[in-house]
mmCIF file of C-alpha atoms and ligand atoms in Angstrom:
data_model
loop_
_atom_site.group_PDB
_atom_site.id
_atom_site.type_symbol
_atom_site.label_atom_id
_atom_site.label_comp_id
_atom_site.label_asym_id
_atom_site.label_seq_id
_atom_site.Cartn_x
_atom_site.Cartn_y
_atom_site.Cartn_z
ATOM 1 C CA UNK V 296 -51.937 70.399 -100.799
ATOM 2 C CA UNK V 297 -51.952 74.285 -100.004
ATOM 3 C CA UNK V 298 -48.650 75.761 -99.173
ATOM 4 C CA UNK V 299 -47.900 75.966 -95.420
ATOM 5 C CA UNK V 300 -46.105 79.340 -95.622
ATOM 6 C CA UNK V 301 -49.364 81.242 -95.798
ATOM 7 C CA UNK V 302 -51.691 79.919 -93.269
ATOM 8 C CA UNK V 303 -55.342 79.727 -94.608
ATOM 9 C CA UNK V 304 -57.956 81.958 -93.089
ATOM 10 C CA UNK V 305 -60.304 79.098 -92.420
ATOM 11 C CA UNK V 306 -63.121 81.259 -91.117
ATOM 12 C CA UNK V 307 -62.941 83.401 -94.351
ATOM 13 C CA UNK V 308 -62.991 80.268 -96.549
ATOM 14 C CA UNK V 309 -66.084 79.090 -94.629
ATOM 15 C CA UNK V 310 -67.709 82.431 -94.949
ATOM 16 C CA UNK V 311 -67.018 82.583 -98.568
ATOM 17 C CA UNK V 312 -68.049 79.068 -99.765
ATOM 18 C CA UNK V 313 -70.222 77.233 -97.298
ATOM 19 C CA UNK V 314 -73.918 77.747 -97.570
ATOM 20 C CA UNK V 315 -74.749 80.146 -94.899
ATOM 21 C CA UNK V 316 -77.432 78.031 -92.967
ATOM 22 C CA UNK V 317 -75.315 77.755 -89.699
ATOM 23 C CA UNK V 318 -74.656 80.699 -87.388
ATOM 24 C CA UNK V 319 -71.037 79.588 -86.671
ATOM 25 C CA UNK V 320 -69.299 80.162 -83.518
ATOM 26 C CA UNK V 321 -66.011 81.846 -84.668
ATOM 27 C CA UNK V 322 -63.996 78.756 -83.659
ATOM 28 C CA UNK V 323 -62.104 76.289 -85.775
ATOM 29 C CA UNK V 324 -61.632 73.005 -84.058
ATOM 30 C CA UNK V 325 -58.920 70.809 -85.290
ATOM 31 C CA UNK V 326 -58.631 68.091 -82.627
ATOM 32 C CA UNK V 327 -60.538 66.143 -80.008
ATOM 33 C CA UNK V 328 -59.807 63.504 -77.242
ATOM 34 C CA UNK V 329 -62.395 62.375 -74.678
ATOM 35 C CA UNK V 330 -64.368 65.081 -73.473
ATOM 36 C CA UNK V 331 -62.068 67.912 -74.720
ATOM 37 C CA UNK V 332 -61.588 69.523 -78.202
ATOM 38 C CA UNK V 333 -58.928 71.905 -79.323
ATOM 39 C CA UNK V 334 -58.988 74.842 -81.577
ATOM 40 C CA UNK V 335 -56.453 75.827 -84.335
ATOM 41 C CA UNK V 336 -54.719 78.147 -81.843
ATOM 42 C CA UNK V 337 -54.251 75.239 -79.493
ATOM 43 C CA UNK V 338 -56.991 76.293 -76.845
ATOM 44 C CA UNK V 339 -58.515 73.497 -75.048
ATOM 45 C CA UNK V 340 -62.312 73.317 -74.538
ATOM 46 C CA UNK V 341 -64.482 71.058 -72.309
ATOM 47 C CA UNK V 342 -67.323 69.722 -74.544
ATOM 48 C CA UNK V 343 -70.791 69.911 -72.963
ATOM 49 C CA UNK V 344 -72.628 69.791 -76.404
ATOM 50 C CA UNK V 345 -70.977 66.642 -77.858
ATOM 51 C CA UNK V 346 -71.739 67.581 -81.406
ATOM 52 C CA UNK V 347 -75.224 68.099 -80.405
ATOM 53 C CA UNK V 348 -75.766 64.767 -78.349
ATOM 54 C CA UNK V 349 -73.790 62.831 -80.793
ATOM 55 C CA UNK V 350 -70.317 62.111 -79.240
ATOM 56 C CA UNK V 351 -71.644 59.582 -76.765
ATOM 57 C CA UNK V 352 -68.049 58.131 -76.085
ATOM 58 C CA UNK V 353 -66.514 61.700 -76.500
ATOM 59 C CA UNK V 354 -63.956 62.350 -79.094
ATOM 60 C CA UNK V 355 -61.862 59.775 -80.922
ATOM 61 C CA UNK V 356 -62.637 57.028 -78.450
ATOM 62 C CA UNK V 357 -59.812 54.468 -78.982
ATOM 63 C CA UNK V 358 -62.302 51.461 -79.509
ATOM 64 C CA UNK V 359 -64.315 53.343 -82.230
ATOM 65 C CA UNK V 360 -61.076 54.522 -83.869
ATOM 66 C CA UNK V 361 -59.714 51.091 -84.010
ATOM 67 C CA UNK V 362 -62.967 49.586 -85.349
ATOM 68 C CA UNK V 363 -63.235 52.224 -87.991
ATOM 69 C CA UNK V 364 -59.483 51.616 -88.898
ATOM 70 C CA UNK V 365 -59.831 47.941 -89.058
ATOM 71 C CA UNK V 366 -63.069 47.839 -90.899
ATOM 72 C CA UNK V 367 -61.728 50.507 -93.374
ATOM 73 C CA UNK V 368 -58.860 48.240 -94.227
ATOM 74 C CA UNK V 369 -61.266 45.264 -94.813
ATOM 75 C CA UNK V 370 -64.487 46.391 -96.385
ATOM 76 C CA UNK V 371 -65.973 50.038 -96.467
ATOM 77 C CA UNK V 372 -68.995 49.676 -98.620
ATOM 78 C CA UNK V 373 -71.010 47.125 -100.416
ATOM 79 C CA UNK V 374 -74.582 47.584 -101.685
ATOM 80 C CA UNK V 375 -77.444 46.385 -99.496
ATOM 81 C CA UNK V 376 -78.048 43.585 -102.159
ATOM 82 C CA UNK V 377 -75.501 41.793 -99.961
ATOM 83 C CA UNK V 378 -75.164 40.932 -96.336
ATOM 84 C CA UNK V 379 -72.182 42.191 -94.203
ATOM 85 C CA UNK V 380 -71.098 40.870 -90.799
ATOM 86 C CA UNK V 381 -71.117 44.229 -89.047
ATOM 87 C CA UNK V 382 -74.701 44.878 -90.395
ATOM 88 C CA UNK V 383 -76.125 41.521 -89.237
ATOM 89 C CA UNK V 384 -74.559 41.733 -85.843
ATOM 90 C CA UNK V 385 -75.517 45.237 -85.196
ATOM 91 C CA UNK V 386 -79.024 44.521 -86.268
ATOM 92 C CA UNK V 387 -79.197 41.712 -83.799
ATOM 93 C CA UNK V 388 -77.677 43.806 -81.091
ATOM 94 C CA UNK V 389 -80.174 46.544 -81.548
ATOM 95 C CA UNK V 390 -83.253 44.313 -81.455
ATOM 96 C CA UNK V 391 -81.850 42.705 -78.211
ATOM 97 C CA UNK V 392 -81.310 45.937 -76.468
ATOM 98 C CA UNK V 393 -84.786 47.628 -77.620
ATOM 99 C CA UNK V 394 -87.114 44.484 -77.556
ATOM 100 C CA UNK V 395 -88.262 45.464 -81.265
ATOM 101 C CA UNK V 396 -87.799 42.888 -83.969
ATOM 102 C CA UNK V 397 -86.611 44.505 -87.192
ATOM 103 C CA UNK V 398 -84.012 47.056 -88.121
ATOM 104 C CA UNK V 399 -83.474 49.368 -91.144
ATOM 105 C CA UNK V 400 -80.104 51.214 -91.166
ATOM 106 C CA UNK V 401 -79.750 54.988 -92.188
ATOM 107 C CA UNK V 402 -77.234 57.664 -92.310
ATOM 108 C CA UNK V 403 -78.901 60.244 -90.146
ATOM 109 C CA UNK V 404 -81.725 61.144 -87.773
ATOM 110 C CA UNK V 405 -83.941 62.709 -90.388
ATOM 111 C CA UNK V 406 -83.662 59.554 -92.634
ATOM 112 C CA UNK V 407 -84.570 57.382 -89.623
ATOM 113 C CA UNK V 408 -87.671 59.419 -89.034
ATOM 114 C CA UNK V 409 -88.514 59.319 -92.794
ATOM 115 C CA UNK V 410 -88.318 55.414 -92.666
ATOM 116 C CA UNK V 411 -90.364 55.520 -89.530
ATOM 117 C CA UNK V 412 -93.178 57.473 -91.287
ATOM 118 C CA UNK V 413 -93.043 55.218 -94.365
ATOM 119 C CA UNK V 414 -93.333 52.106 -92.172
ATOM 120 C CA UNK V 415 -96.330 53.754 -90.150
ATOM 121 C CA UNK V 416 -98.033 54.737 -93.355
ATOM 122 C CA UNK V 417 -97.657 51.333 -94.948
ATOM 123 C CA UNK V 418 -99.054 49.546 -91.952
ATOM 124 C CA UNK V 419 -101.955 52.066 -91.754
ATOM 125 C CA UNK V 420 -102.882 51.657 -95.365
ATOM 126 C CA UNK V 421 -102.923 47.827 -94.905
ATOM 127 C CA UNK V 422 -105.414 48.114 -92.230
ATOM 128 C CA UNK V 423 -107.603 50.497 -94.192
ATOM 129 C CA UNK V 424 -106.617 53.816 -92.411
ATOM 130 C CA UNK V 425 -105.496 57.123 -93.710
ATOM 131 C CA UNK V 426 -101.846 58.274 -93.615
ATOM 132 C CA UNK V 427 -101.783 61.160 -91.243
ATOM 133 C CA UNK V 428 -99.034 61.481 -88.621
ATOM 134 C CA UNK V 429 -99.962 63.248 -85.385
ATOM 135 C CA UNK V 430 -96.943 65.251 -83.917
ATOM 136 C CA UNK V 431 -96.506 67.722 -81.033
ATOM 137 C CA UNK V 432 -95.778 71.492 -80.752
ATOM 138 C CA UNK V 433 -92.041 72.239 -80.070
ATOM 139 C CA UNK V 434 -91.028 68.917 -81.788
ATOM 140 C CA UNK V 435 -88.085 68.551 -84.068
ATOM 141 C CA UNK V 436 -87.730 65.559 -86.268
ATOM 142 C CA UNK V 437 -85.139 66.555 -88.884
ATOM 143 C CA UNK V 438 -84.821 68.859 -91.985
ATOM 144 C CA UNK V 439 -86.290 66.724 -94.821
ATOM 145 C CA UNK V 440 -89.529 67.713 -96.344
ATOM 146 C CA UNK V 441 -91.588 65.134 -94.461
ATOM 147 C CA UNK V 442 -89.775 65.655 -91.103
ATOM 148 C CA UNK V 443 -90.239 69.528 -91.356
ATOM 149 C CA UNK V 444 -93.918 68.921 -92.220
ATOM 150 C CA UNK V 445 -94.127 66.953 -88.864
ATOM 151 C CA UNK V 446 -91.989 69.492 -86.896
ATOM 152 C CA UNK V 447 -92.584 72.868 -85.515
ATOM 153 C CA UNK V 448 -93.937 75.424 -87.669
ATOM 154 C CA UNK V 449 -90.805 77.470 -87.492
ATOM 155 C CA UNK V 450 -88.862 75.020 -89.602
ATOM 156 C CA UNK V 451 -91.438 75.169 -92.399
ATOM 157 C CA UNK V 452 -91.336 78.662 -93.172
ATOM 158 C CA UNK V 453 -90.500 79.541 -96.727
ATOM 159 C CA UNK V 454 -90.476 75.935 -97.898
ATOM 160 C CA UNK V 455 -94.076 75.250 -98.900
ATOM 161 C CA UNK V 456 -95.970 73.445 -100.128
ATOM 162 C CA UNK V 457 -95.499 71.176 -97.341
ATOM 163 C CA UNK V 458 -96.184 67.401 -97.656
ATOM 164 C CA UNK V 459 -99.830 66.563 -96.797
ATOM 165 C CA UNK V 460 -100.831 64.192 -93.868
ATOM 166 C CA UNK V 461 -99.293 65.871 -90.926
ATOM 167 C CA UNK V 462 -101.215 67.275 -87.843
ATOM 168 C CA UNK V 463 -99.766 68.977 -84.897
ATOM 169 C CA UNK V 464 -101.241 69.424 -81.445
ATOM 170 C CA UNK V 465 -100.254 70.880 -78.022
ATOM 171 C CA UNK V 466 -97.514 68.771 -76.248
ATOM 172 C CA UNK V 467 -98.476 66.851 -73.142
ATOM 173 C CA UNK V 468 -102.305 66.926 -73.439
ATOM 174 C CA UNK V 469 -103.645 63.408 -73.433
ATOM 175 C CA UNK V 470 -107.319 64.494 -74.082
ATOM 176 C CA UNK V 471 -106.311 66.661 -77.243
ATOM 177 C CA UNK V 472 -104.556 63.601 -78.479
ATOM 178 C CA UNK V 473 -107.595 61.402 -78.037
ATOM 179 C CA UNK V 474 -109.769 64.168 -79.805
ATOM 180 C CA UNK V 475 -107.184 64.554 -82.694
ATOM 181 C CA UNK V 476 -107.224 60.918 -83.785
ATOM 182 C CA UNK V 477 -109.598 60.150 -86.655
ATOM 183 C CA UNK V 478 -110.036 57.384 -89.462
ATOM 184 C CA UNK V 479 -107.207 59.300 -91.315
ATOM 185 C CA UNK V 480 -104.550 58.914 -88.507
ATOM 186 C CA UNK V 481 -101.780 56.392 -89.139
ATOM 187 C CA UNK V 482 -99.369 57.164 -86.255
ATOM 188 C CA UNK V 483 -98.534 59.235 -83.261
ATOM 189 C CA UNK V 484 -94.962 60.535 -83.415
ATOM 190 C CA UNK V 485 -93.352 61.644 -80.043
ATOM 191 C CA UNK V 486 -89.973 62.589 -78.811
ATOM 192 C CA UNK V 487 -89.909 61.070 -75.247
ATOM 193 C CA UNK V 488 -87.758 64.105 -74.428
ATOM 194 C CA UNK V 489 -88.011 67.074 -76.815
ATOM 195 C CA UNK V 490 -84.385 68.014 -77.460
ATOM 196 C CA UNK V 491 -84.365 70.986 -79.871
ATOM 197 C CA UNK V 492 -87.751 72.016 -78.026
ATOM 198 C CA UNK V 493 -85.915 72.784 -75.066
ATOM 199 C CA UNK V 494 -85.271 69.422 -73.187
ATOM 200 C CA UNK V 495 -89.030 69.078 -72.457
ATOM 201 C CA UNK V 496 -90.014 65.498 -71.326
ATOM 202 C CA UNK V 497 -93.125 63.798 -72.603
ATOM 203 C CA UNK V 498 -95.412 63.577 -69.618
ATOM 204 C CA UNK V 499 -95.963 59.836 -68.365
ATOM 205 C CA UNK V 500 -99.873 60.651 -68.967
ATOM 206 C CA UNK V 501 -99.125 61.568 -72.588
ATOM 207 C CA UNK V 502 -97.143 58.404 -73.144
ATOM 208 C CA UNK V 503 -99.567 56.036 -71.620
ATOM 209 C CA UNK V 504 -102.428 57.512 -73.375
ATOM 210 C CA UNK V 505 -100.571 57.383 -76.673
ATOM 211 C CA UNK V 506 -99.811 53.761 -76.246
ATOM 212 C CA UNK V 507 -103.379 53.036 -75.154
ATOM 213 C CA UNK V 508 -105.096 55.066 -78.166
ATOM 214 C CA UNK V 509 -102.549 53.572 -80.636
ATOM 215 C CA UNK V 510 -103.471 49.862 -79.440
ATOM 216 C CA UNK V 511 -107.195 50.860 -79.479
ATOM 217 C CA UNK V 512 -107.199 52.311 -82.980
ATOM 218 C CA UNK V 513 -104.465 50.064 -84.489
ATOM 219 C CA UNK V 514 -102.038 52.937 -84.893
ATOM 220 C CA UNK V 515 -98.254 52.922 -84.822
ATOM 221 C CA UNK V 516 -96.667 54.613 -81.800
ATOM 222 C CA UNK V 517 -93.424 56.037 -83.151
ATOM 223 C CA UNK V 518 -90.836 57.286 -80.777
ATOM 224 C CA UNK V 519 -88.040 59.532 -82.022
ATOM 225 C CA UNK V 520 -85.202 58.774 -79.895
ATOM 226 C CA UNK V 521 -82.784 60.271 -82.332
ATOM 227 C CA UNK V 522 -81.475 62.646 -79.505
ATOM 228 C CA UNK V 523 -82.552 60.903 -76.267
ATOM 229 C CA UNK V 524 -81.645 57.348 -77.179
ATOM 230 C CA UNK V 525 -78.338 55.140 -76.860
ATOM 231 C CA UNK V 526 -77.914 55.525 -73.082
ATOM 232 C CA UNK V 527 -78.143 59.279 -72.919
ATOM 233 C CA UNK V 528 -80.833 59.340 -70.336
ATOM 234 C CA UNK V 529 -79.529 56.633 -68.220
ATOM 235 C CA UNK V 530 -81.415 53.695 -70.088
ATOM 236 C CA UNK V 531 -80.511 52.359 -73.413
ATOM 237 C CA UNK V 532 -83.599 54.031 -74.698
ATOM 238 C CA UNK V 533 -85.612 56.569 -73.029
ATOM 239 C CA UNK V 534 -88.889 54.673 -73.392
ATOM 240 C CA UNK V 535 -87.415 51.944 -71.172
ATOM 241 C CA UNK V 536 -88.182 54.170 -68.033
ATOM 242 C CA UNK V 537 -91.821 54.865 -69.103
ATOM 243 C CA UNK V 538 -93.482 51.408 -69.027
ATOM 244 C CA UNK V 539 -94.470 51.593 -72.530
ATOM 245 C CA UNK V 540 -93.073 50.305 -75.762
ATOM 246 C CA UNK V 541 -93.071 51.855 -79.197
ATOM 247 C CA UNK V 542 -93.987 50.099 -82.427
ATOM 248 C CA UNK V 543 -91.437 52.043 -84.390
ATOM 249 C CA UNK V 544 -88.377 53.888 -82.988
ATOM 250 C CA UNK V 545 -85.940 56.216 -84.818
ATOM 251 C CA UNK V 546 -82.212 56.464 -83.730
ATOM 252 C CA UNK V 547 -79.139 58.072 -84.885
ATOM 253 C CA UNK V 548 -76.630 60.803 -83.199
ATOM 254 C CA UNK V 549 -75.356 58.712 -80.342
ATOM 255 C CA UNK V 550 -75.332 55.465 -82.059
ATOM 256 C CA UNK V 551 -71.961 56.347 -83.977
ATOM 257 C CA UNK V 552 -70.499 58.495 -81.508
ATOM 258 C CA UNK V 553 -69.664 60.845 -84.429
ATOM 259 C CA UNK V 554 -69.780 58.412 -87.381
ATOM 260 C CA UNK V 555 -73.001 59.183 -89.245
ATOM 261 C CA UNK V 556 -75.231 56.300 -88.756
ATOM 262 C CA UNK V 557 -78.923 55.935 -87.863
ATOM 263 C CA UNK V 558 -81.648 53.134 -87.672
ATOM 264 C CA UNK V 559 -85.502 52.785 -87.677
ATOM 265 C CA UNK V 560 -86.608 49.876 -85.653
ATOM 266 C CA UNK V 561 -89.983 48.183 -85.561
ATOM 267 C CA UNK V 562 -92.139 45.449 -84.409
ATOM 268 C CA UNK V 563 -92.766 42.243 -86.510
ATOM 269 C CA UNK V 564 -96.364 43.348 -87.026
ATOM 270 C CA UNK V 565 -95.382 46.620 -88.534
ATOM 271 C CA UNK V 566 -92.495 44.772 -90.663
ATOM 272 C CA UNK V 567 -95.168 42.301 -92.116
ATOM 273 C CA UNK V 568 -96.724 45.312 -94.040
ATOM 274 C CA UNK V 569 -93.439 45.982 -95.825
ATOM 275 C CA UNK V 570 -92.619 44.327 -99.169
ATOM 276 C CA UNK V 571 -89.330 44.108 -101.046
ATOM 277 C CA UNK V 572 -88.508 47.359 -102.752
ATOM 278 C CA UNK V 573 -90.754 49.353 -100.449
ATOM 279 C CA UNK V 574 -87.884 51.299 -99.003
ATOM 280 C CA UNK V 575 -84.065 51.408 -99.489
ATOM 281 C CA UNK V 576 -80.777 53.247 -99.176
ATOM 282 C CA UNK V 577 -77.459 53.187 -100.940
ATOM 283 C CA UNK V 578 -75.190 54.062 -98.061
ATOM 284 C CA UNK V 579 -77.459 53.177 -94.951
ATOM 285 C CA UNK V 580 -75.829 50.376 -92.968
ATOM 286 C CA UNK V 581 -72.644 49.874 -94.761
ATOM 287 C CA UNK V 582 -70.074 47.874 -93.133
ATOM 288 C CA UNK V 583 -67.924 50.827 -91.982
ATOM 289 C CA UNK V 584 -70.933 52.624 -90.261
ATOM 290 C CA UNK V 585 -72.148 49.461 -88.668
ATOM 291 C CA UNK V 586 -68.628 48.549 -87.490
ATOM 292 C CA UNK V 587 -68.451 51.936 -85.861
ATOM 293 C CA UNK V 588 -71.890 51.553 -84.117
ATOM 294 C CA UNK V 589 -71.147 48.107 -82.991
ATOM 295 C CA UNK V 590 -67.864 49.404 -81.294
ATOM 296 C CA UNK V 591 -69.903 52.244 -79.472
ATOM 297 C CA UNK V 592 -72.578 49.985 -78.219
ATOM 298 C CA UNK V 593 -69.754 47.411 -76.912
ATOM 299 C CA UNK V 594 -67.866 50.400 -75.187
ATOM 300 C CA UNK V 595 -71.182 51.770 -73.550
ATOM 301 C CA UNK V 596 -71.921 48.179 -72.251
ATOM 302 C CA UNK V 597 -68.243 47.362 -71.182
ATOM 303 C CA UNK V 598 -67.859 50.781 -69.396
ATOM 304 C CA UNK V 599 -71.440 50.604 -67.764
ATOM 305 C CA UNK V 600 -72.180 54.108 -69.198
ATOM 306 C CA UNK V 601 -75.797 53.468 -69.122
ATOM 307 C CA UNK V 602 -75.646 53.390 -65.174
ATOM 308 C CA UNK V 603 -73.013 56.062 -65.236
ATOM 309 C CA UNK V 604 -75.327 58.569 -67.164
ATOM 310 C CA UNK V 605 -78.268 57.810 -64.834
ATOM 311 C CA UNK V 606 -76.153 58.305 -61.787
ATOM 312 C CA UNK V 607 -74.258 61.367 -62.865
ATOM 313 C CA UNK V 608 -77.385 62.928 -64.360
ATOM 314 C CA UNK V 609 -79.370 62.563 -61.174
ATOM 315 C CA UNK V 610 -76.460 64.163 -59.168
ATOM 316 C CA UNK V 611 -76.356 67.166 -61.527
ATOM 317 C CA UNK V 612 -80.147 67.458 -61.695
ATOM 318 C CA UNK V 613 -80.320 67.548 -57.916
ATOM 319 C CA UNK V 614 -77.495 70.164 -57.694
ATOM 320 C CA UNK V 615 -79.240 72.368 -60.435
ATOM 321 C CA UNK V 616 -82.525 72.141 -58.931
ATOM 322 C CA UNK V 617 -81.220 73.024 -55.436
ATOM 323 C CA UNK V 618 -79.440 76.082 -57.105
ATOM 324 C CA UNK V 619 -82.681 77.023 -58.970
ATOM 325 C CA UNK V 620 -84.550 77.398 -55.621
ATOM 326 C CA UNK V 621 -82.411 80.404 -54.791
ATOM 327 C CA UNK V 622 -81.297 81.621 -58.062
ATOM 328 C CA UNK V 623 -83.687 84.128 -59.643
ATOM 329 C CA UNK V 624 -82.396 83.654 -63.053
ATOM 330 C CA UNK V 625 -83.025 79.830 -63.324
ATOM 331 C CA UNK V 626 -86.794 79.241 -63.996
ATOM 332 C CA UNK V 627 -86.740 75.428 -64.436
ATOM 333 C CA UNK V 628 -84.238 72.621 -64.647
ATOM 334 C CA UNK V 629 -85.560 69.434 -66.637
ATOM 335 C CA UNK V 630 -84.232 66.327 -68.150
ATOM 336 C CA UNK V 631 -82.954 62.921 -67.401
ATOM 337 C CA UNK V 632 -79.441 61.328 -67.388
ATOM 338 C CA UNK V 633 -77.060 63.465 -69.196
ATOM 339 C CA UNK V 634 -79.675 65.266 -71.232
ATOM 340 C CA UNK V 635 -80.321 68.343 -69.058
ATOM 341 C CA UNK V 636 -81.922 71.666 -69.714
ATOM 342 C CA UNK V 637 -81.615 74.750 -67.524
ATOM 343 C CA UNK V 638 -84.226 77.227 -68.493
ATOM 344 C CA UNK V 639 -83.138 80.876 -67.787
ATOM 345 C CA UNK V 640 -85.312 84.152 -67.264
ATOM 346 C CA UNK V 641 -83.417 85.692 -70.294
ATOM 347 C CA UNK V 642 -81.908 84.500 -73.715
ATOM 348 C CA UNK V 643 -79.111 82.214 -73.247
ATOM 349 C CA UNK V 644 -76.906 83.405 -76.231
ATOM 350 C CA UNK V 645 -74.754 85.516 -74.053
ATOM 351 C CA UNK V 646 -74.298 82.758 -71.517
ATOM 352 C CA UNK V 647 -73.080 80.392 -74.257
ATOM 353 C CA UNK V 648 -70.474 83.015 -75.062
ATOM 354 C CA UNK V 649 -69.355 83.537 -71.691
ATOM 355 C CA UNK V 650 -69.055 79.853 -71.264
ATOM 356 C CA UNK V 651 -66.904 79.643 -74.365
ATOM 357 C CA UNK V 652 -64.600 82.341 -72.963
ATOM 358 C CA UNK V 653 -64.412 79.989 -69.822
ATOM 359 C CA UNK V 654 -63.371 77.020 -72.069
ATOM 360 C CA UNK V 655 -66.635 75.188 -72.237
ATOM 361 C CA UNK V 656 -68.697 74.428 -75.323
ATOM 362 C CA UNK V 657 -72.429 74.572 -74.626
ATOM 363 C CA UNK V 658 -75.467 75.756 -76.487
ATOM 364 C CA UNK V 659 -78.831 76.965 -75.937
ATOM 365 C CA UNK V 660 -82.380 75.439 -77.372
ATOM 366 C CA UNK V 661 -85.439 77.326 -77.698
ATOM 367 C CA UNK V 662 -83.741 80.665 -76.781
ATOM 368 C CA UNK V 663 -83.747 80.385 -73.013
ATOM 369 C CA UNK V 664 -82.930 76.763 -72.423
ATOM 370 C CA UNK V 665 -79.253 75.972 -71.697
ATOM 371 C CA UNK V 666 -78.729 72.445 -73.101
ATOM 372 C CA UNK V 667 -76.236 70.124 -71.443
ATOM 373 C CA UNK V 668 -75.569 66.900 -73.384
ATOM 374 C CA UNK V 669 -71.974 66.119 -72.657
ATOM 375 C CA UNK V 670 -70.160 62.876 -73.729
ATOM 376 C CA UNK V 671 -71.266 59.830 -71.559
ATOM 377 C CA UNK V 672 -67.607 59.340 -70.609
ATOM 378 C CA UNK V 673 -67.292 62.819 -69.125
ATOM 379 C CA UNK V 674 -65.568 62.320 -65.525
ATOM 380 C CA UNK V 675 -67.629 63.467 -62.582
ATOM 381 C CA UNK V 676 -65.129 66.329 -61.905
ATOM 382 C CA UNK V 677 -65.469 67.670 -65.362
ATOM 383 C CA UNK V 678 -69.338 67.513 -65.095
ATOM 384 C CA UNK V 679 -69.146 69.482 -61.996
ATOM 385 C CA UNK V 680 -66.833 71.931 -63.797
ATOM 386 C CA UNK V 681 -69.341 72.397 -66.545
ATOM 387 C CA UNK V 682 -71.996 73.247 -63.899
ATOM 388 C CA UNK V 683 -69.718 75.571 -62.051
ATOM 389 C CA UNK V 684 -68.980 77.458 -65.359
ATOM 390 C CA UNK V 685 -72.609 77.526 -66.472
ATOM 391 C CA UNK V 686 -73.678 79.093 -63.002
ATOM 392 C CA UNK V 687 -70.842 81.612 -63.135
ATOM 393 C CA UNK V 688 -71.787 82.565 -66.672
ATOM 394 C CA UNK V 689 -75.353 82.863 -65.789
ATOM 395 C CA UNK V 690 -74.448 85.191 -62.924
ATOM 396 C CA UNK V 691 -71.955 87.166 -65.063
ATOM 397 C CA UNK V 692 -74.652 87.737 -67.860
ATOM 398 C CA UNK V 693 -77.189 88.666 -65.112
ATOM 399 C CA UNK V 694 -75.042 91.244 -63.467
ATOM 400 C CA UNK V 695 -74.331 92.884 -66.908
ATOM 401 C CA UNK V 696 -78.013 93.277 -67.898
HETATM 402 N N1 PLP I 761 -84.899 63.854 -84.380
HETATM 403 C C1 PLP I 761 -84.464 64.388 -83.308
HETATM 404 C C2 PLP I 761 -85.217 64.241 -82.105
HETATM 405 C C3 PLP I 761 -83.283 65.258 -83.261
HETATM 406 O O1 PLP I 761 -82.938 65.931 -82.331
HETATM 407 C C4 PLP I 761 -82.790 65.461 -84.722
HETATM 408 C C5 PLP I 761 -81.472 66.307 -84.808
HETATM 409 O O2 PLP I 761 -81.276 67.208 -83.811
HETATM 410 C C6 PLP I 761 -83.239 64.839 -85.758
HETATM 411 C C7 PLP I 761 -84.370 63.934 -85.466
HETATM 412 C C8 PLP I 761 -82.550 64.853 -87.071
HETATM 413 O O3 PLP I 761 -81.403 64.272 -87.015
HETATM 414 P P1 PLP I 761 -80.315 64.646 -88.296
HETATM 415 O O4 PLP I 761 -79.834 66.027 -88.136
HETATM 416 O O5 PLP I 761 -79.286 63.594 -87.976
HETATM 417 O O6 PLP I 761 -81.081 64.473 -89.588
#
């Protein structure tokens, strides 16, 4: 242990040693409880970012802490050569909730999308099709090579050559999608609500056209619910309010409420294309991760957080949209449940800084979109406070400019 007599300059340590890929907020966080976190100086912050839509149950939820503690004392890791109770029970629960048939557990969103792409390609090859994946401008699917190849061009710069077999088209244009499909196409990959792309929902027309085209051409419809899944939009999964069902779905983020765990789910038809040894993972779905995820799903259900996210989201959306009618600085309000985006007439960076000064953690996607993805357990009063602080910060920054 370091001596306690000379306090460590942690910001300095970070700057000296950590790979500089994250533009850090100069804040060192040391503790969290519910919808609040504290920095090393004892300042308290209301968390409207939730680890980027991860802490679905807020910080250190007692049921998740208890499940992790108990499982850590019993069995942390085995290989996927063996079955563990948490993984088997979690797989059953995820299939029950989603209506899909098979589960593959991962450690992150990027890995879940990678698994989804492999499933889609194996299925396509079995049916004599090429392996091309069609995705949409503004999308984000992770930082691995295949997921940046599927993702927006800005994530690819400097990392070429890109893996082959990815095509990107404009978002929310069903006609373009119909034209883009060829004999080479394996799958259509869609975020039901683009998160990093600025909380932009896929239109009902795009989703139903994608389902219909995938059925007609025997393609896999892959939904990336890494950010919008697990109760965030007021349904267990965002697709459940669209009338369509995917063949493959990627999950992560909210599933572990902070514990790194993800999943790729698929229909039996897709699973039939897979053979032993086709895919694998050392850590994915280990007993500790699955125990954490099970505790998260149980708490969401017991505390009726799916309905709560829907009801509170509707309330905030109505308030923000009403505000936008008379607020010249807000150009649009989008989203569903507790996944909301407030698009500004100017860059949101200064608004994020102003909110931080007022004790609220938030962030900005796509430069101008204030993203609100608070924990699903945030009380109504705190949710209102987040909106109060956001509106005051917008006004403060607008007055300054
Ligand atoms: N897919 C979506 C929709 C995401 O929002 C993210 C992360 O923000 C990812 C995939 C990648 O997840 P991870 O950072 O856990 O790899």
